[in-house]
Coordinates of C-alpha atoms in Angstrom, one line a residue:
Chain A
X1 CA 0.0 0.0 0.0
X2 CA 1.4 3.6 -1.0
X3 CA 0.8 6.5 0.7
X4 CA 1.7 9.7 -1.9
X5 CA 3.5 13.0 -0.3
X6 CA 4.8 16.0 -2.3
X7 CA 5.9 19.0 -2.7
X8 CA 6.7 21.1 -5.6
X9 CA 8.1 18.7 -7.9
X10 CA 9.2 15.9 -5.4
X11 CA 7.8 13.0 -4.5
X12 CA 7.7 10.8 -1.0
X13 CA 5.9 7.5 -1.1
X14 CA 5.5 6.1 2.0
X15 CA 4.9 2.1 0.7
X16 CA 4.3 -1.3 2.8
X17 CA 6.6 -2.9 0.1
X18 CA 9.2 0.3 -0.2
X19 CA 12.4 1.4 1.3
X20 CA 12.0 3.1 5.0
X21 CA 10.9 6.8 4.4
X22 CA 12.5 9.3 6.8
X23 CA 10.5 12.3 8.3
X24 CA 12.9 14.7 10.1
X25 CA 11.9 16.0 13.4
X26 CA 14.3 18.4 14.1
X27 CA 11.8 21.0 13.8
X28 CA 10.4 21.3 16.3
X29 CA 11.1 23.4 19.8
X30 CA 9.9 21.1 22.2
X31 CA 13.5 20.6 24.2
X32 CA 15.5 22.7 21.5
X33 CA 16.2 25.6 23.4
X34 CA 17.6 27.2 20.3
X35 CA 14.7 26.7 18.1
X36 CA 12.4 27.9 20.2
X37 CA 14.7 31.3 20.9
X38 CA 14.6 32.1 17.1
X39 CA 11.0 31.6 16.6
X40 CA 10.2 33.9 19.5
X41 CA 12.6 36.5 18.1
X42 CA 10.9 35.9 14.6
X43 CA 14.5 34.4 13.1
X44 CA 13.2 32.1 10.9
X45 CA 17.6 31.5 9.8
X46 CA 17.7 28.7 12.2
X47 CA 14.3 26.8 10.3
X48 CA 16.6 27.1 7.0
X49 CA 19.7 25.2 8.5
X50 CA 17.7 22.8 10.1
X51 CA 15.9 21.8 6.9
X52 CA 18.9 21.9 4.7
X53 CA 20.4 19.5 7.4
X54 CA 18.1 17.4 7.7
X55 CA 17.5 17.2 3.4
X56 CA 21.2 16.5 3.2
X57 CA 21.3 13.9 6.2
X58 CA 18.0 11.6 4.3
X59 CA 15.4 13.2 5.2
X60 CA 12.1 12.3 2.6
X61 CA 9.4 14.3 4.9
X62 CA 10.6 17.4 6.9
X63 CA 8.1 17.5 10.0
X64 CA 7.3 21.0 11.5
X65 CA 6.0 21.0 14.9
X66 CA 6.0 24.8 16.4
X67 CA 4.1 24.0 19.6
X68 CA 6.3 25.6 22.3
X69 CA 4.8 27.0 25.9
X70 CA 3.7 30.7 25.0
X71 CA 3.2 30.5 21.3
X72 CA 0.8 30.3 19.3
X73 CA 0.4 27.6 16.5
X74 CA -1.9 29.4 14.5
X75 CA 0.8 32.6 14.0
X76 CA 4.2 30.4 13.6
X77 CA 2.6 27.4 11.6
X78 CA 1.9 29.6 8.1
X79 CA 4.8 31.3 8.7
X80 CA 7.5 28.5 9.0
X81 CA 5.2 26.5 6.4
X82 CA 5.7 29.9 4.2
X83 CA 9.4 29.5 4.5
X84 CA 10.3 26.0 3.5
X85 CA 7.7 26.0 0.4
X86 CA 9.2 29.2 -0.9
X87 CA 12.8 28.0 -0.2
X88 CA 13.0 24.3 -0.4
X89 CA 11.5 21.7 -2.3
X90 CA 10.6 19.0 0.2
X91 CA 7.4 17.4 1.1
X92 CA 6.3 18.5 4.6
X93 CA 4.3 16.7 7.5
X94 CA 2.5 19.7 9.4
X95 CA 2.6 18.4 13.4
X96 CA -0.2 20.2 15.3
X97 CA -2.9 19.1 17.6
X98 CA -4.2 22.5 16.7
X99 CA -7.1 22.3 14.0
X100 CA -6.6 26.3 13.7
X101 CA -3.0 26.1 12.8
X102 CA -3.6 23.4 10.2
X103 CA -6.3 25.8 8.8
X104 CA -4.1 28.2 8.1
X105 CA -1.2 26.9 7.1
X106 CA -2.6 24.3 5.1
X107 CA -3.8 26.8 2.2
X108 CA -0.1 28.0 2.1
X109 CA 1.4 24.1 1.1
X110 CA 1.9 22.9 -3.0
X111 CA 1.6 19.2 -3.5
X112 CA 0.1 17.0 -1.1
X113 CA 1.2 17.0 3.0
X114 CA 0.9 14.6 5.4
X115 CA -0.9 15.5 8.4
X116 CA 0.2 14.9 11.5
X117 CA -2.7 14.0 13.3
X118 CA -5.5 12.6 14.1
X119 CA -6.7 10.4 17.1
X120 CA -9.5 8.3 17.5
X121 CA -11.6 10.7 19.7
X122 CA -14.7 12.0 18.6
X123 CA -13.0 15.6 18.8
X124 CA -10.6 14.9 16.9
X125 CA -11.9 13.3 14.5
X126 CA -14.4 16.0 13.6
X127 CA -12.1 18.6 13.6
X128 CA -9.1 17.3 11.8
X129 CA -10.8 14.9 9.0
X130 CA -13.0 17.2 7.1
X131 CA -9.5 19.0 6.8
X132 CA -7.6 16.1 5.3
X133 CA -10.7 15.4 3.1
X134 CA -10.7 19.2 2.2
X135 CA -7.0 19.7 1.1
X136 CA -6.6 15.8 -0.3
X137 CA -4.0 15.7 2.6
X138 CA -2.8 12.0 4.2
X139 CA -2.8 11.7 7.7
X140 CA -1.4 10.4 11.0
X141 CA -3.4 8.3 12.9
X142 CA -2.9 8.4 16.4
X143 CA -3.8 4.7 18.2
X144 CA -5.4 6.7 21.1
X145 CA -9.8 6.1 21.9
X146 CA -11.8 8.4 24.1
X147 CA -10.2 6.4 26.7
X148 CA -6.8 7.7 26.3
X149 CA -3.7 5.7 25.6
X150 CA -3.9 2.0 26.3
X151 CA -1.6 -0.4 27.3
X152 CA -3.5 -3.1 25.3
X153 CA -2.6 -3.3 21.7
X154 CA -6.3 -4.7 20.9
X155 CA -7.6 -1.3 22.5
X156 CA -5.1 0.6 19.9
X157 CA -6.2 -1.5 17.3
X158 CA -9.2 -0.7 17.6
X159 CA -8.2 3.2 17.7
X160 CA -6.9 2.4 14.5
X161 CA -10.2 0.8 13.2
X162 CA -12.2 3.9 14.6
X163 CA -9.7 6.5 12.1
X164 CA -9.3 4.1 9.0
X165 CA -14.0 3.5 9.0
X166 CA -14.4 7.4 9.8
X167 CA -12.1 8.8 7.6
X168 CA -13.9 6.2 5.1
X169 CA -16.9 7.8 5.4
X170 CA -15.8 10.9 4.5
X171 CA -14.2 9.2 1.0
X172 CA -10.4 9.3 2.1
X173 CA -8.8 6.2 1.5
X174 CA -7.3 3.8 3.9
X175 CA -4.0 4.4 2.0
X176 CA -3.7 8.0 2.7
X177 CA -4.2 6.9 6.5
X178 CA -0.5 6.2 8.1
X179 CA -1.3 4.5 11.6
X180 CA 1.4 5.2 14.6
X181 CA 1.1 2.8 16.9
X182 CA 2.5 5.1 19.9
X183 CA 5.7 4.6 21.1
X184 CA 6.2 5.1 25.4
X185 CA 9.5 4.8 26.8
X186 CA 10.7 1.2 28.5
X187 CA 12.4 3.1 31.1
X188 CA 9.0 3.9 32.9
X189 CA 7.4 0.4 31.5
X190 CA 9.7 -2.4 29.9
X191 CA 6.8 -3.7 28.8
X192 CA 6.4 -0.8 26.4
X193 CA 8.0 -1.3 23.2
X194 CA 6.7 -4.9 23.4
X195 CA 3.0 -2.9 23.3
X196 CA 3.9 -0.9 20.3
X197 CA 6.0 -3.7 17.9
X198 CA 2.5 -5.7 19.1
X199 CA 0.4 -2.9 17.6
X200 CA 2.4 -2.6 14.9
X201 CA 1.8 -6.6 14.1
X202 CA -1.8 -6.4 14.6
X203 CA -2.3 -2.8 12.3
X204 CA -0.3 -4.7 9.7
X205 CA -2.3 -7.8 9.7
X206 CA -5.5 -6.1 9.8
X207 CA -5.4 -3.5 7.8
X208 CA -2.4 -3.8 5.3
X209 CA -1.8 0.4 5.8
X210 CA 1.3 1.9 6.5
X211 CA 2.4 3.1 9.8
X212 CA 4.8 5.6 11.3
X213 CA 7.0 5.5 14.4
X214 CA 7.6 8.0 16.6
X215 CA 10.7 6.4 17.1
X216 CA 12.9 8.3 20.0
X217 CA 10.4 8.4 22.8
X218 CA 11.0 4.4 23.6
X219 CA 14.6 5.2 25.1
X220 CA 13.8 8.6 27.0
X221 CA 15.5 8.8 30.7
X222 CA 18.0 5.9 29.3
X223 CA 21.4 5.7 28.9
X224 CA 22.9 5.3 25.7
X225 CA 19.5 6.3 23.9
X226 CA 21.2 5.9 20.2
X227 CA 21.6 2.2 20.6
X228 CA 18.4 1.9 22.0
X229 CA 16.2 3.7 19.3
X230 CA 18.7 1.9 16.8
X231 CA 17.6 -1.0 17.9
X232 CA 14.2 -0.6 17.7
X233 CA 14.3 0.5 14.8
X234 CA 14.8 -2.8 13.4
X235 CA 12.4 -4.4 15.3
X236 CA 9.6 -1.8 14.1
X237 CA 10.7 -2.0 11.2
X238 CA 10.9 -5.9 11.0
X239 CA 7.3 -5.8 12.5
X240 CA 5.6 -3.8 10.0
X241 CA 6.6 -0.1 10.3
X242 CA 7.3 2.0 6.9
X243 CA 8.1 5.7 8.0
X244 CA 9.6 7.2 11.0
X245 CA 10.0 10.5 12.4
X246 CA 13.5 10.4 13.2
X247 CA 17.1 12.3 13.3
X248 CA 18.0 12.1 10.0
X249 CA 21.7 12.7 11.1
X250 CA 21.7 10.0 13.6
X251 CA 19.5 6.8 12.2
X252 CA 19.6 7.0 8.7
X253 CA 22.9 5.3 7.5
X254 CA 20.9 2.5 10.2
X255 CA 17.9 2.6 8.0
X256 CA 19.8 2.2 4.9
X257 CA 21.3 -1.0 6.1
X258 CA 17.5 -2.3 7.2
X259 CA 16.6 -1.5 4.0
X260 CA 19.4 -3.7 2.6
X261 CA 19.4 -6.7 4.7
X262 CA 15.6 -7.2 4.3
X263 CA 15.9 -7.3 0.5
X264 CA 14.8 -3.5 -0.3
X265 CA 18.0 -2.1 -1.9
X266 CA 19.4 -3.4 -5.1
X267 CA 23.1 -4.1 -5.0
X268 CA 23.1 -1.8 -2.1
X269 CA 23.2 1.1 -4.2
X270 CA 21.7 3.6 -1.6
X271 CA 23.6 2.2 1.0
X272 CA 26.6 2.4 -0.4
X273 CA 25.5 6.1 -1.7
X274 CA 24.9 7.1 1.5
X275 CA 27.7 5.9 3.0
X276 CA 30.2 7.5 0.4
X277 CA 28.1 11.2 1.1
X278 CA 28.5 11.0 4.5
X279 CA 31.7 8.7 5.6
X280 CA 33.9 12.0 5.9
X281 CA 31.2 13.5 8.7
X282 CA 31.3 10.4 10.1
X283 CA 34.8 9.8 10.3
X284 CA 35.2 13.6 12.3
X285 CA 32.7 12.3 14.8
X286 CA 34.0 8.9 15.6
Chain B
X1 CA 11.3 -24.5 23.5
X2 CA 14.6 -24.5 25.7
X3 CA 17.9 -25.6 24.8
X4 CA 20.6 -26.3 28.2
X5 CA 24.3 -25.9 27.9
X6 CA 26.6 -26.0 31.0
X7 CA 29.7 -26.1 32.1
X8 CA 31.1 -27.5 36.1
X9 CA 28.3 -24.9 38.1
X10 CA 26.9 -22.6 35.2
X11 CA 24.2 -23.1 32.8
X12 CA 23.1 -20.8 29.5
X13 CA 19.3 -21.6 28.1
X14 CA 19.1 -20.9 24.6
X15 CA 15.0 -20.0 25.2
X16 CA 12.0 -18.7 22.4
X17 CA 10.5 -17.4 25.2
X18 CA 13.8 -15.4 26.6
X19 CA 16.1 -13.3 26.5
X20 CA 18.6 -13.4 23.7
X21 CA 22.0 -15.9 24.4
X22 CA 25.3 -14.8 23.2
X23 CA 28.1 -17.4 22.2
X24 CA 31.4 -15.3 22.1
X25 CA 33.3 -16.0 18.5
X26 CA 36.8 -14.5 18.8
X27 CA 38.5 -17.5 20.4
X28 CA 39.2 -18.4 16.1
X29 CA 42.3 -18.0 14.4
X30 CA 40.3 -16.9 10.3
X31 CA 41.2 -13.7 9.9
X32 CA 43.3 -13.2 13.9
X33 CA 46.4 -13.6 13.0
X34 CA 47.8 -13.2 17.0
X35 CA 45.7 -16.0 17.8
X36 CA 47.1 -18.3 14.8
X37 CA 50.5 -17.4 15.9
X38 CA 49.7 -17.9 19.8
X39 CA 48.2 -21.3 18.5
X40 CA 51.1 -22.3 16.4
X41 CA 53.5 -21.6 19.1
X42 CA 51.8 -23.6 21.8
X43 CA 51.1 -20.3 23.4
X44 CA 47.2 -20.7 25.2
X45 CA 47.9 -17.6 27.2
X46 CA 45.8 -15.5 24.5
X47 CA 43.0 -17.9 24.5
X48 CA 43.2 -17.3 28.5
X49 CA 42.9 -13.6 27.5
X50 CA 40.3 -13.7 24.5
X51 CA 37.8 -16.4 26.9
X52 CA 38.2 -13.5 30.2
X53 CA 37.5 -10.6 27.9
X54 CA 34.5 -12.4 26.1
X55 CA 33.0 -13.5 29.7
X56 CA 33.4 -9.6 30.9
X57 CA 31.6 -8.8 27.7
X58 CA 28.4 -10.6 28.4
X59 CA 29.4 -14.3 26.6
X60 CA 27.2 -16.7 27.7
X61 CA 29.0 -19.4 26.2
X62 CA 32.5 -19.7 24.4
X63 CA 32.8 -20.7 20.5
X64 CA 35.8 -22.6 20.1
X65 CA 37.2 -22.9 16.6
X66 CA 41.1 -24.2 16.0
X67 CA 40.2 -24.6 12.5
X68 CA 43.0 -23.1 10.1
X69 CA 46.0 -23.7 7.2
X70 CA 48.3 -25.9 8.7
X71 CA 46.9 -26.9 11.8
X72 CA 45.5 -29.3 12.9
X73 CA 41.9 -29.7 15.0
X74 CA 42.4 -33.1 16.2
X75 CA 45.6 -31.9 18.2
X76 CA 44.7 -28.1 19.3
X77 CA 40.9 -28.4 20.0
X78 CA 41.2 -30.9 23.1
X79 CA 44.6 -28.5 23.9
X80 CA 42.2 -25.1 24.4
X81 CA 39.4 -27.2 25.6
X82 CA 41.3 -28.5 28.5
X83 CA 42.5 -25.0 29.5
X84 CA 39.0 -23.0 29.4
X85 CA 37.4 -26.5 31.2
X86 CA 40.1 -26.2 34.2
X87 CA 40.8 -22.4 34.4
X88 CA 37.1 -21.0 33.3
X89 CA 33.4 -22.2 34.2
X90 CA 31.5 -21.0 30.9
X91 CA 29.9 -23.7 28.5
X92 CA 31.2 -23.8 25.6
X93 CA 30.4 -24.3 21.8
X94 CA 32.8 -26.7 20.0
X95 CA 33.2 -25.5 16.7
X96 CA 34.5 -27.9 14.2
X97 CA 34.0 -29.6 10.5
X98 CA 35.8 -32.6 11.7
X99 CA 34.3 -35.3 13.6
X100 CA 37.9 -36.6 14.7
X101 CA 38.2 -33.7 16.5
X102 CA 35.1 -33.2 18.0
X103 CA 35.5 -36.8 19.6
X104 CA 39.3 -36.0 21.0
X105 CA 37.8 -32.8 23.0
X106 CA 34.2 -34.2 23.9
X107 CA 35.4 -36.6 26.5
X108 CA 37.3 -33.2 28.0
X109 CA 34.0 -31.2 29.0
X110 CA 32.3 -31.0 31.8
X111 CA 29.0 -30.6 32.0
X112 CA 27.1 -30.5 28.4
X113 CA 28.3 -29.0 25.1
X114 CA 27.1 -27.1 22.3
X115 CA 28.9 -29.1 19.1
X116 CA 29.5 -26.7 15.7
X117 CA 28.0 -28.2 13.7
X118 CA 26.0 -30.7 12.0
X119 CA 24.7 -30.3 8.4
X120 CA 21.8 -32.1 5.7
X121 CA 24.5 -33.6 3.8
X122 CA 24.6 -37.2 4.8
X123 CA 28.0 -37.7 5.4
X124 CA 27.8 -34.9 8.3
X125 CA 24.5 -36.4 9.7
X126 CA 25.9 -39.9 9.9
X127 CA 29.4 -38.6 11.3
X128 CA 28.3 -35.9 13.8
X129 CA 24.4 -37.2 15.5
X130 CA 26.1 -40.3 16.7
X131 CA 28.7 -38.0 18.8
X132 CA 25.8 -35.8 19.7
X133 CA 24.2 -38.5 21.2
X134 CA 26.8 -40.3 22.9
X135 CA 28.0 -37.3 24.9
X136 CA 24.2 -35.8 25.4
X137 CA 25.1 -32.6 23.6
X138 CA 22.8 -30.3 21.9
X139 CA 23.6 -29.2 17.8
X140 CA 23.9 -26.3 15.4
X141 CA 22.3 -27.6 12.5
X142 CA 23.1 -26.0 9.4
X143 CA 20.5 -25.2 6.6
X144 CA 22.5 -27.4 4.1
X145 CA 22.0 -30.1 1.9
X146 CA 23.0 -32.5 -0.2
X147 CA 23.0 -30.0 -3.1
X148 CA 25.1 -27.4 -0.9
X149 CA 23.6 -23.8 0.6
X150 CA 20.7 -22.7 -1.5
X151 CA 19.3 -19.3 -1.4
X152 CA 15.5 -20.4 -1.5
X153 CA 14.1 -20.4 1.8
X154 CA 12.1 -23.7 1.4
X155 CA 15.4 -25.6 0.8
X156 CA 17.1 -24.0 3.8
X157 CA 13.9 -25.4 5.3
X158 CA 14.2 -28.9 4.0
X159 CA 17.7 -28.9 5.6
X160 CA 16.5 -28.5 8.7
X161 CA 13.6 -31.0 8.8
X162 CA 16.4 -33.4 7.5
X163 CA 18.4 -32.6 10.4
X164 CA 15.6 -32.8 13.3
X165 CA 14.4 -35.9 11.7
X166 CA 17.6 -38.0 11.4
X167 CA 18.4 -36.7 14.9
X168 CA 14.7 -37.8 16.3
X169 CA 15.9 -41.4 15.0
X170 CA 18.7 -41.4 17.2
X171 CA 16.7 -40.2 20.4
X172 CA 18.0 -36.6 19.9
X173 CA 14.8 -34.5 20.9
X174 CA 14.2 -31.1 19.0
X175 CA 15.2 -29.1 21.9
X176 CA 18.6 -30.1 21.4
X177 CA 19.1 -29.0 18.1
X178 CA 19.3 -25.4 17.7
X179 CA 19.0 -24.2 13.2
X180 CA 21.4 -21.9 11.7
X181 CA 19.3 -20.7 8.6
X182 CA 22.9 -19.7 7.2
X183 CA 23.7 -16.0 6.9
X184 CA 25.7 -14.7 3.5
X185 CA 27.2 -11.6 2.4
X186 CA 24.7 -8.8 0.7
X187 CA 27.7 -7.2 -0.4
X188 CA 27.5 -10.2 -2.9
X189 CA 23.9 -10.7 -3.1
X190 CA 21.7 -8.0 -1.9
X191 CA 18.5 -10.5 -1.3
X192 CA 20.8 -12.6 1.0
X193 CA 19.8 -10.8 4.4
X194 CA 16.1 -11.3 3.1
X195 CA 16.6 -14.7 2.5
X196 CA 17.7 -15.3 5.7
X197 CA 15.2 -13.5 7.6
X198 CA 12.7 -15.4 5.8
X199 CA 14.4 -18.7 6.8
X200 CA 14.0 -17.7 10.5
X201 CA 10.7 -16.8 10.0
X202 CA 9.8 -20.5 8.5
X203 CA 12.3 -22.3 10.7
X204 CA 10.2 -21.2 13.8
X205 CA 6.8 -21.9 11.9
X206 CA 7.2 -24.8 11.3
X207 CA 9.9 -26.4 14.1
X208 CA 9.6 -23.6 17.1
X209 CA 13.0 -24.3 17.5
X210 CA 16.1 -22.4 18.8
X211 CA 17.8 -20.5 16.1
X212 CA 21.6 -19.2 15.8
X213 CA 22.9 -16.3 13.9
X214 CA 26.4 -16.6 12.8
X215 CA 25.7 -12.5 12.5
X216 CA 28.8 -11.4 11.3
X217 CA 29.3 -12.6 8.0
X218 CA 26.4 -10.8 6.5
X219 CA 28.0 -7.1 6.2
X220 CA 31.5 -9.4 5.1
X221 CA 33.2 -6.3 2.0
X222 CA 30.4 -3.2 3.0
X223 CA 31.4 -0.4 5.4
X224 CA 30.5 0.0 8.3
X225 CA 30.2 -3.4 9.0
X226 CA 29.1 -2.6 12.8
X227 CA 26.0 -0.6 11.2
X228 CA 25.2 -3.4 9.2
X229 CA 25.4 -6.2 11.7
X230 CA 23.8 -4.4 14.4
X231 CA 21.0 -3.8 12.3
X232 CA 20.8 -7.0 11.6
X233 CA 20.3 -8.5 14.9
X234 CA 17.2 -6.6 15.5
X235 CA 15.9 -7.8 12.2
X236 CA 16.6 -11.0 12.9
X237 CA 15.4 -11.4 16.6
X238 CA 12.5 -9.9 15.7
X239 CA 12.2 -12.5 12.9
X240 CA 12.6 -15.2 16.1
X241 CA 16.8 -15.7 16.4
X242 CA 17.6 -16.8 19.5
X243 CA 21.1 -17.0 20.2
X244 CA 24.5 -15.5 18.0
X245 CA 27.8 -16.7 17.4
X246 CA 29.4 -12.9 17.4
X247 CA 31.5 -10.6 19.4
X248 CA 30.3 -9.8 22.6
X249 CA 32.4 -7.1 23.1
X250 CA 30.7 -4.9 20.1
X251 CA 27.1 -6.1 19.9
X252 CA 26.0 -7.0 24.1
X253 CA 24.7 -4.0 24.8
X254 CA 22.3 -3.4 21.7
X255 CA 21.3 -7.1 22.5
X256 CA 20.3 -5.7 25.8
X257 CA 18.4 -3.3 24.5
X258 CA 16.5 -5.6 22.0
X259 CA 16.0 -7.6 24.7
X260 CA 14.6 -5.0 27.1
X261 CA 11.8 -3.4 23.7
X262 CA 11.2 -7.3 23.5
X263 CA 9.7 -6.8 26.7
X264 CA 12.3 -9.6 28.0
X265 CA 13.9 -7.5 30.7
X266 CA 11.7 -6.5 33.4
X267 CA 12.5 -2.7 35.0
X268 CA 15.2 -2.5 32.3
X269 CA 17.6 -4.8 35.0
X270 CA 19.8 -6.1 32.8
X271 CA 20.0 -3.4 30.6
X272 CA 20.8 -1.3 32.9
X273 CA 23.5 -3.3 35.0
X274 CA 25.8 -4.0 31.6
X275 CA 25.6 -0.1 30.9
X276 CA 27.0 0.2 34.5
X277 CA 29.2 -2.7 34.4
X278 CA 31.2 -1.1 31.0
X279 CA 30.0 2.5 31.0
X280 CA 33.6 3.8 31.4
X281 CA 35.3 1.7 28.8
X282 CA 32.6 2.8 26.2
X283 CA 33.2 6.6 27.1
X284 CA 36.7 5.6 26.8
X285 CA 36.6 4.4 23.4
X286 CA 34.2 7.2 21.8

């Protein structure tokens, strides 16, 4: 199953029988001290070299999340939105609980964006579907009911069932739906990322869609947190998963070699590719 | 389904239901040319070294595997399998093609053995089971036939029902043998990771039985092999491995972690105490 992104002239398919897509998350304030500086002080420099980072790094989806204590979605949405259309050519997953903020930013986008999301309450459904339906958008679906977020991978299934049979009601496809199973960290629950590769299992079987990972929240309050999202990675995406948002930077020379071993990269030419753009960087780090 | 190994006091359980088992591979002269040398000069001091530093690592149990130009198994295996039997208490993994051998170093062992391996071909069956049985040692059994390794994932398959059959006839339960589904290089075919990740996949379909990774070889002529193989292991856990020959020193602590997002660590305990136990080292190194 293929879900379809764009932007100008570029293209992101999201597909159940595809490479790994990337969505960069580095914008976004939430922890970035920096980030959220330069937005208050209307800088928008600091968007730029985060999204020409992130492009070079992998990135297929640039994700834009402004939500920050004290700011308002509906002002800094449009605007960063604004920036990377006019400046880059990269399809863009807008990341707001805020149906206001979509609404106005959403008019501003070329090609086709990925929503990021919607849940399986009734408020949320009715707020951020008729959206999707409006601007022939796809959208994340967020595995939480009017009963919050379970523990039980049925009860997120069934989340899951709730977005794909109302959002088919209002004609959008179950292939323009990307299902995220929710990732909670194993430091408070080591139960937890056997909940969400479960989900993942179950939304795979069931519906066939694809589904993202939200995939650095399983190792917060951990020590060494790259090996542990690394890790998982492969497990997600072993289980079923087809898009993350991710640090390009960190993860996706990992993702390249998934793709590889499980059968998705001829000759291992993007692997390889990848590797030869970015050994030098690398090799500073190390 | 459980597989036992132990040595004088200790025991590892190769478990599908638990946590993931490591067998340490560097006491093995391809490619070490200090060991070879060490070896060739009587010298067992570096196996001393190579069997403490694999234990500290996280080893559960010891590969041992003399096999190389010039040498021969018959005379060093029983050599190194007396020194880690009276100076270390790990079980161990004997790890040879040559039956000769493995009966010099069998009578040597205390406690129960992992032998290295038996194979479809008949010659190997008819050589190797009887030893097995004799010394009430569990098996690698590797996915090959009488036509060599194939890289179609029923034939790997056939293999291994060969294997578990003949070794049913002799009184050799299932539980004892543990499948190696065979791991080659995608540098030289890029479908062989997804061939076999689909092996594992049909080995525990069918069987439920313990499967090893011989991990390494699979990233054999790519850079940045330790990407490569650490992605791997995820993949192939998650596909239902159960134990890898590899080094312990490199991959333990992303096993860990697959073990802990498995949900097969409860409170993160084990995780948590190799971190602490090698912590420094690591900030050492990077």
């Amino acid at each position: 199953m293929k879900t379809t992104i764009s932007s100008k002239t570029k293209k992101a398919t999201i597909n159940t029988d595809g490479p790994f897509v990337v969505i960069g998350e580095k914008i976004n304030p939430t922890g970035r001290k920096k980030l959220a500086a330069a937005l208050q002080e209307g800088n928008l420099d600091y968007v730029r070299e985060l999204a020409t980072k992130q492009i070079e790094a992998g990135a297929d989806i640039l994700d834009v999340n402004v939500g920050m204590a004290g700011t308002d979605d509906v002002e800094y949405l449009p605007k960063i939105v604004k920036v990377l259309v006019d400046e880059f050519d990269i399809p863009l997953c807008l990341d707001t609980p805020n149906p206001k903020a979509l609404a106005a930013a959403l008019p501003l986008v070329q090609g086709r964006v990925l929503i990021n999301s919607v849940n399986g309450e009734e408020k949320s459904l009715e707020a951020v579907l008729p959206l999707v339906k409006e601007y022939n958008a796809a959208v994340i679906g967020l595995t939480i009911g009017e009963e919050g977020i379970s523990n039980d991978p049925e009860v997120r299934l069934a989340a899951a069932a709730k977005i794909i049979e109302r959002a088919g009601k209002l004609g959008i496809p179950a292939e323009d739906i990307v299902i995220d199973p929710l990732v909670m960290t194993v430091g408070a629950d080591s139960n937890a990322g056997l909940t969400t590769l479960t989900t993942i299992e179950l939304v795979k079987r069931e519906f066939g869609v694809n589904v993202n990972l939200g995939a650095s929240n399983v190792s917060f309050g951990l020590p060494e947190r790259d090996v542990i999202n690394t890790a998982f990675l492969g497990l997600a995406i072993g289980a079923g998963a087809t898009c993350a948002i991710t640090d390009p930077m960190k993860y996706t020379l990992s993702i390249r070699a998934i793709d590889l071993l499980r059968g998705r990269d001829g000759y291992g030419m993007r692997y390889l590719k990848y590797y030869r753009a970015h050994a030098p960087e690398k090799t500073e780090k190390s």
